Amino acid sequence: MAATRYRRFLKLCEEWPVEETKRQRDLGAFLRQRVAQAFREGENTQITDPETCDRMYESLVRIHTNYYKNKYPRLKDTSFTGVTVEDCKMILATDVMKQMEDMKKGTWRKLRERFYAKKPEEDSK
């Protein structure tokens, strides 16, 4: 039975898309990593709690297939702020978030990073 569960999770991982714009924060990549950890021995992995494993799988399938989005359709594809899904995806992209983080840095810190060849932490050593 563990082999069947393993194959189901592998199939789900294959179907789950990876968003390149969310490097190191992508749910698909995280899912692949967790499945690899949970099934270290592949089909020979012994599952200690099969019911929990099955519930996790079913929950992930519901997320992947947009079960609740289809069950409870929205009238508009925007939030209360008026931001569209495409705008949210763009804002949450890793590159944009890094740019926003850089904008938060103070002037002194920006200058220090530009003109020092080594990082400030290395100065204290």
Coordinates of C-alpha atoms in Angstrom, one line a residue:
M1 CA 0.0 0.0 0.0
A2 CA 2.9 2.4 0.6
A3 CA 4.0 1.9 -3.0
T4 CA 0.5 3.1 -4.1
R5 CA 0.7 6.2 -1.9
Y6 CA 4.2 7.0 -3.1
R7 CA 3.1 6.8 -6.8
R8 CA 0.1 9.0 -6.1
F9 CA 2.4 11.6 -4.5
L10 CA 4.9 11.4 -7.4
K11 CA 2.1 11.9 -9.9
L12 CA 0.8 14.9 -7.9
C13 CA 4.4 16.4 -7.9
E14 CA 4.6 16.0 -11.6
E15 CA 1.3 17.8 -12.2
W16 CA 2.0 20.6 -9.7
P17 CA 3.5 23.6 -11.5
V18 CA 6.7 25.3 -10.4
E19 CA 6.6 29.1 -10.5
E20 CA 10.0 30.4 -11.5
T21 CA 9.2 33.8 -10.3
K22 CA 9.1 32.6 -6.7
R23 CA 12.5 31.1 -6.2
Q24 CA 12.9 29.4 -2.9
R25 CA 9.3 30.3 -2.0
D26 CA 7.4 28.1 -4.4
L27 CA 4.8 25.6 -3.1
G28 CA 5.5 23.1 -5.9
A29 CA 9.2 23.0 -5.1
F30 CA 8.4 22.7 -1.4
L31 CA 6.0 19.9 -2.0
R32 CA 8.6 18.0 -4.0
Q33 CA 11.2 18.5 -1.2
R34 CA 8.7 17.2 1.4
V35 CA 7.7 14.2 -0.6
A36 CA 11.4 13.3 -1.1
Q37 CA 11.9 13.6 2.7
A38 CA 8.8 11.6 3.6
F39 CA 9.5 8.8 1.1
R40 CA 13.3 8.5 1.5
E41 CA 13.2 4.8 0.6
G42 CA 10.7 5.3 -2.3
E43 CA 8.1 2.5 -2.6
N44 CA 9.7 0.6 0.3
T45 CA 9.1 3.4 2.8
Q46 CA 7.1 2.3 5.8
I47 CA 4.3 4.7 6.6
T48 CA 3.5 5.0 10.3
D49 CA 0.2 6.8 10.0
P50 CA -1.6 5.9 6.7
E51 CA -4.8 7.9 7.5
T52 CA -2.8 11.1 8.0
C53 CA -0.9 10.5 4.8
D54 CA -4.1 9.9 2.9
R55 CA -5.7 13.1 4.4
M56 CA -2.6 15.1 3.4
Y57 CA -2.8 13.8 -0.1
E58 CA -6.5 14.5 -0.5
S59 CA -6.0 18.1 0.8
L60 CA -3.2 18.7 -1.7
V61 CA -5.3 17.4 -4.5
R62 CA -8.1 19.8 -3.5
I63 CA -5.6 22.7 -3.6
H64 CA -4.2 21.6 -6.9
T65 CA -7.5 21.2 -8.6
N66 CA -8.9 24.5 -7.2
Y67 CA -11.7 22.6 -5.6
Y68 CA -12.8 25.4 -3.3
K69 CA -12.3 28.1 -6.0
N70 CA -14.7 26.1 -8.1
K71 CA -17.1 25.3 -5.3
Y72 CA -17.4 28.9 -4.1
P73 CA -16.9 31.1 -7.2
R74 CA -16.2 34.8 -6.7
L75 CA -18.1 37.5 -8.5
K76 CA -14.9 39.4 -9.3
D77 CA -11.3 38.4 -9.6
T78 CA -10.1 41.3 -7.4
S79 CA -9.7 41.8 -3.7
F80 CA -11.2 44.7 -1.6
T81 CA -8.2 46.8 -2.7
G82 CA -9.0 46.3 -6.4
V83 CA -5.7 44.5 -7.1
T84 CA -6.0 41.8 -9.7
V85 CA -4.6 38.3 -9.6
E86 CA -1.9 39.2 -12.2
D87 CA -0.9 42.2 -10.2
C88 CA -0.6 40.1 -7.0
K89 CA 1.6 37.5 -8.9
M90 CA 3.8 40.3 -10.1
I91 CA 4.2 41.9 -6.7
L92 CA 4.9 38.5 -5.0
A93 CA 7.7 37.6 -7.5
T94 CA 11.1 37.2 -5.9
D95 CA 12.8 39.8 -8.0
V96 CA 10.2 42.5 -7.2
M97 CA 10.3 41.6 -3.5
K98 CA 14.1 41.9 -3.5
Q99 CA 13.8 45.4 -5.2
M100 CA 11.3 46.4 -2.5
E101 CA 13.6 45.2 0.2
D102 CA 16.4 47.2 -1.3
M103 CA 14.2 50.3 -1.3
K104 CA 13.7 49.9 2.4
K105 CA 17.4 50.2 3.1
G106 CA 18.6 53.5 4.5
T107 CA 20.9 55.7 2.5
W108 CA 23.9 55.1 4.8
R109 CA 23.5 51.3 4.5
K110 CA 23.3 51.6 0.7
L111 CA 26.5 53.6 0.5
R112 CA 28.3 51.3 2.9
E113 CA 27.3 48.3 0.8
R114 CA 28.5 50.0 -2.4
F115 CA 31.8 51.2 -1.2
Y116 CA 33.0 48.4 1.1
A117 CA 34.4 45.4 -0.6
K118 CA 33.7 43.2 2.4
K119 CA 30.5 43.0 4.5
P120 CA 30.2 45.0 7.8
E121 CA 30.1 41.7 9.7
E122 CA 33.6 40.9 8.5
D123 CA 34.9 44.2 10.0
S124 CA 34.2 43.1 13.5
K125 CA 36.3 39.9 13.1

